[in-house]
Amino acid sequence: MKYYIIAGEASGDLHGSNLMKALQKQDVNAEFRFWGGDLMQAVDGTLVTHYKDRSFMGFAEVIFNLRKILGLITFCKNDIEAYQPDVIIFIDNSGFNLRIAKWAKERDYKTHYYISPQVWASRAGRVEKIKRDVDAMYVILPFEKEFYKKHGYNVHFVGHPLIDAISDRQQVDEKTFRKDYNLSDKPIIALLPGSRKQEITKMLGVMLSLVNDFKTYQFVIAGAPSQEFSFYKPFIKQDNVAFISNKTYDLLSVSHAALVTSGTATLEAALFKVPQVVCYKANSISYQIAKRIITLKFISLVNLIMDREVVTELIQGDLNTKRLKKELEKILDDNERIRLFIDYYDLEKELGGKGASDNTAKLIFNSIEKQI
């Protein structure tokens, strides 16, 4: 069958690539055309547009780039019509994908959604549009199934794909890793400032402001695959800072602690059992808009899944050198680390076992095969 997949940003590329591999197990003649990134391209098929060419963070940035976004939506619709897929699979990226889903459903395309938009965080009214425009939804957070059920929409909880991605990765030898990247033998504090230029600019300077206060540690920036080192270089003014691009999982596997920009990376750090402080700072306009429409108690996936504060979140004005230093010192304390490790293990149980990609692929393939 012919699969048209639309994913946005690095995490969508990762989960999309694993879903494609799982679909190939179900459908040996699968053909893929997709919006994604390097990982999806490495599997098979045709890459239409790379996620780094349409990565906009926050409400204000979307408004400033509205003409480009509208052009991409039109292009996507035309590309789908030319390809005539058996199914369109949307992966997260709600601002773009829900618009395409509405158009696609009106034209009788089969619409399946993997990794739900965060309608439970804001604008819950979008559920009605999802019910109208999406044939099947595959959710990865345990509380999402109950949320949708309350709105009269039955969805499939398939488990979290990060469990697979982390479990299946090749183990790293720490001694070799340090040698390969010229790292010292000091304990590593990983800095994960995000993948978009806007968020890296907001976050990295504050994270690096702590370096001289923790001289017995090695700070390492996790470079995003979508950004060149030349973008990060102006931020690095201290000697005790290293940079490693596109090796976040390897870095987390050998890290003692981490400063993490809110997003998927908070869950990744938790699954690697790395004590962390969650950081978030947005464009002031975007933040003021978000404050008025987002009703959640927490912003990190770790705390949302556990429904309590497991990791500290420093948001907007609270993300400053003084406060960040205090919270980093806290997670370097042995007693606090033990508490976090216990909470992380409980978190992993909540997410279920391995198999999210395989579960989703089977459900999609069986559903479409029956209808053909």
PDB file of C-alpha atoms in Angstrom, residues 197-306:
ATOM      1  CA  LYS A 197      16.888  28.216  16.953  1.00  0.00           C
ATOM      2  CA  GLN A 198      14.400  30.296  18.938  1.00  0.00           C
ATOM      3  CA  GLU A 199      14.418  28.016  21.973  1.00  0.00           C
ATOM      4  CA  ILE A 200      18.171  27.399  21.880  1.00  0.00           C
ATOM      5  CA  THR A 201      18.728  31.170  21.896  1.00  0.00           C
ATOM      6  CA  LYS A 202      16.417  31.561  24.902  1.00  0.00           C
ATOM      7  CA  MET A 203      17.769  28.624  26.892  1.00  0.00           C
ATOM      8  CA  LEU A 204      21.450  27.987  26.229  1.00  0.00           C
ATOM      9  CA  GLY A 205      22.874  31.233  27.595  1.00  0.00           C
ATOM     10  CA  VAL A 206      21.221  30.707  30.976  1.00  0.00           C
ATOM     11  CA  MET A 207      22.343  27.073  31.111  1.00  0.00           C
ATOM     12  CA  LEU A 208      25.946  27.999  30.330  1.00  0.00           C
ATOM     13  CA  SER A 209      25.952  30.748  32.963  1.00  0.00           C
ATOM     14  CA  LEU A 210      26.455  28.011  35.595  1.00  0.00           C
ATOM     15  CA  VAL A 211      29.638  26.515  34.175  1.00  0.00           C
ATOM     16  CA  ASN A 212      32.118  28.434  36.348  1.00  0.00           C
ATOM     17  CA  ASP A 213      30.186  27.516  39.516  1.00  0.00           C
ATOM     18  CA  PHE A 214      30.527  23.766  38.870  1.00  0.00           C
ATOM     19  CA  LYS A 215      34.178  23.336  37.918  1.00  0.00           C
ATOM     20  CA  THR A 216      34.328  19.713  39.063  1.00  0.00           C
ATOM     21  CA  TYR A 217      31.847  18.777  36.333  1.00  0.00           C
ATOM     22  CA  GLN A 218      32.096  18.577  32.542  1.00  0.00           C
ATOM     23  CA  PHE A 219      29.290  20.419  30.701  1.00  0.00           C
ATOM     24  CA  VAL A 220      28.289  18.983  27.327  1.00  0.00           C
ATOM     25  CA  ILE A 221      25.827  20.573  24.906  1.00  0.00           C
ATOM     26  CA  ALA A 222      23.603  18.131  23.007  1.00  0.00           C
ATOM     27  CA  GLY A 223      23.518  19.599  19.514  1.00  0.00           C
ATOM     28  CA  ALA A 224      20.303  19.141  17.542  1.00  0.00           C
ATOM     29  CA  PRO A 225      20.611  17.410  14.147  1.00  0.00           C
ATOM     30  CA  SER A 226      18.860  20.358  12.509  1.00  0.00           C
ATOM     31  CA  GLN A 227      21.464  22.931  13.641  1.00  0.00           C
ATOM     32  CA  GLU A 228      25.109  23.457  12.720  1.00  0.00           C
ATOM     33  CA  PHE A 229      27.870  23.977  15.304  1.00  0.00           C
ATOM     34  CA  SER A 230      28.344  27.496  13.946  1.00  0.00           C
ATOM     35  CA  PHE A 231      24.996  28.436  15.490  1.00  0.00           C
ATOM     36  CA  TYR A 232      26.036  27.243  18.973  1.00  0.00           C
ATOM     37  CA  LYS A 233      29.618  28.537  18.895  1.00  0.00           C
ATOM     38  CA  PRO A 234      28.913  32.177  19.926  1.00  0.00           C
ATOM     39  CA  PHE A 235      27.266  30.948  23.144  1.00  0.00           C
ATOM     40  CA  ILE A 236      30.335  28.966  24.269  1.00  0.00           C
ATOM     41  CA  LYS A 237      32.687  31.238  26.175  1.00  0.00           C
ATOM     42  CA  GLN A 238      34.079  28.852  28.809  1.00  0.00           C
ATOM     43  CA  ASP A 239      36.717  26.130  28.523  1.00  0.00           C
ATOM     44  CA  ASN A 240      34.803  23.459  30.439  1.00  0.00           C
ATOM     45  CA  VAL A 241      32.121  23.081  27.753  1.00  0.00           C
ATOM     46  CA  ALA A 242      32.004  20.454  25.016  1.00  0.00           C
ATOM     47  CA  PHE A 243      29.656  20.115  22.072  1.00  0.00           C
ATOM     48  CA  ILE A 244      28.366  16.849  20.605  1.00  0.00           C
ATOM     49  CA  SER A 245      25.929  16.879  17.710  1.00  0.00           C
ATOM     50  CA  ASN A 246      23.131  14.367  17.118  1.00  0.00           C
ATOM     51  CA  LYS A 247      24.197  11.959  19.881  1.00  0.00           C
ATOM     52  CA  THR A 248      21.703  12.886  22.595  1.00  0.00           C
ATOM     53  CA  TYR A 249      20.917   9.320  23.662  1.00  0.00           C
ATOM     54  CA  ASP A 250      24.580   8.383  23.885  1.00  0.00           C
ATOM     55  CA  LEU A 251      25.222  11.528  25.908  1.00  0.00           C
ATOM     56  CA  LEU A 252      22.327  10.899  28.304  1.00  0.00           C
ATOM     57  CA  SER A 253      23.479   7.322  28.851  1.00  0.00           C
ATOM     58  CA  VAL A 254      26.730   8.602  30.402  1.00  0.00           C
ATOM     59  CA  SER A 255      25.434  11.777  32.097  1.00  0.00           C
ATOM     60  CA  HIS A 256      25.278  12.478  35.816  1.00  0.00           C
ATOM     61  CA  ALA A 257      22.618  15.217  35.534  1.00  0.00           C
ATOM     62  CA  ALA A 258      20.943  17.343  32.879  1.00  0.00           C
ATOM     63  CA  LEU A 259      19.392  20.741  32.242  1.00  0.00           C
ATOM     64  CA  VAL A 260      16.578  20.091  29.791  1.00  0.00           C
ATOM     65  CA  THR A 261      14.300  22.286  27.702  1.00  0.00           C
ATOM     66  CA  SER A 262      10.671  21.274  28.194  1.00  0.00           C
ATOM     67  CA  GLY A 263       9.448  18.814  25.578  1.00  0.00           C
ATOM     68  CA  THR A 264      10.099  15.207  24.642  1.00  0.00           C
ATOM     69  CA  ALA A 265      13.638  15.505  26.006  1.00  0.00           C
ATOM     70  CA  THR A 266      12.326  15.639  29.590  1.00  0.00           C
ATOM     71  CA  LEU A 267      10.872  12.162  29.153  1.00  0.00           C
ATOM     72  CA  GLU A 268      14.015  10.919  27.411  1.00  0.00           C
ATOM     73  CA  ALA A 269      16.183  12.071  30.316  1.00  0.00           C
ATOM     74  CA  ALA A 270      13.844  10.366  32.774  1.00  0.00           C
ATOM     75  CA  LEU A 271      13.926   7.070  30.874  1.00  0.00           C
ATOM     76  CA  PHE A 272      17.727   7.217  30.951  1.00  0.00           C
ATOM     77  CA  LYS A 273      17.394   7.790  34.724  1.00  0.00           C
ATOM     78  CA  VAL A 274      19.211  11.131  34.571  1.00  0.00           C
ATOM     79  CA  PRO A 275      18.277  13.662  37.292  1.00  0.00           C
ATOM     80  CA  GLN A 276      17.151  16.848  35.568  1.00  0.00           C
ATOM     81  CA  VAL A 277      15.930  20.409  35.898  1.00  0.00           C
ATOM     82  CA  VAL A 278      13.307  21.352  33.309  1.00  0.00           C
ATOM     83  CA  CYS A 279      13.743  24.753  31.659  1.00  0.00           C
ATOM     84  CA  TYR A 280      11.363  26.811  29.560  1.00  0.00           C
ATOM     85  CA  LYS A 281      11.474  30.380  28.290  1.00  0.00           C
ATOM     86  CA  ALA A 282       9.480  31.623  25.301  1.00  0.00           C
ATOM     87  CA  ASN A 283       8.983  34.827  23.375  1.00  0.00           C
ATOM     88  CA  SER A 284       7.112  37.125  25.800  1.00  0.00           C
ATOM     89  CA  ILE A 285       4.113  37.467  23.473  1.00  0.00           C
ATOM     90  CA  SER A 286       3.889  33.709  22.956  1.00  0.00           C
ATOM     91  CA  TYR A 287       4.169  33.120  26.698  1.00  0.00           C
ATOM     92  CA  GLN A 288       1.381  35.545  27.554  1.00  0.00           C
ATOM     93  CA  ILE A 289      -0.913  33.909  24.994  1.00  0.00           C
ATOM     94  CA  ALA A 290      -0.017  30.415  26.224  1.00  0.00           C
ATOM     95  CA  LYS A 291      -0.689  31.365  29.851  1.00  0.00           C
ATOM     96  CA  ARG A 292      -4.260  32.264  28.922  1.00  0.00           C
ATOM     97  CA  ILE A 293      -5.146  29.102  27.036  1.00  0.00           C
ATOM     98  CA  ILE A 294      -3.107  26.334  28.695  1.00  0.00           C
ATOM     99  CA  THR A 295      -4.747  24.962  31.826  1.00  0.00           C
ATOM    100  CA  LEU A 296      -2.180  22.369  32.940  1.00  0.00           C
ATOM    101  CA  LYS A 297      -0.521  22.264  36.344  1.00  0.00           C
ATOM    102  CA  PHE A 298       2.801  21.243  34.757  1.00  0.00           C
ATOM    103  CA  ILE A 299       4.644  21.625  31.457  1.00  0.00           C
ATOM    104  CA  SER A 300       6.986  18.618  31.515  1.00  0.00           C
ATOM    105  CA  LEU A 301       5.808  15.205  30.366  1.00  0.00           C
ATOM    106  CA  VAL A 302       7.369  13.615  33.444  1.00  0.00           C
ATOM    107  CA  ASN A 303       5.171  15.586  35.842  1.00  0.00           C
ATOM    108  CA  LEU A 304       2.088  15.385  33.614  1.00  0.00           C
ATOM    109  CA  ILE A 305       2.217  11.592  33.418  1.00  0.00           C
ATOM    110  CA  MET A 306       2.839  11.191  37.151  1.00  0.00           C
TER     111      MET A 306
END
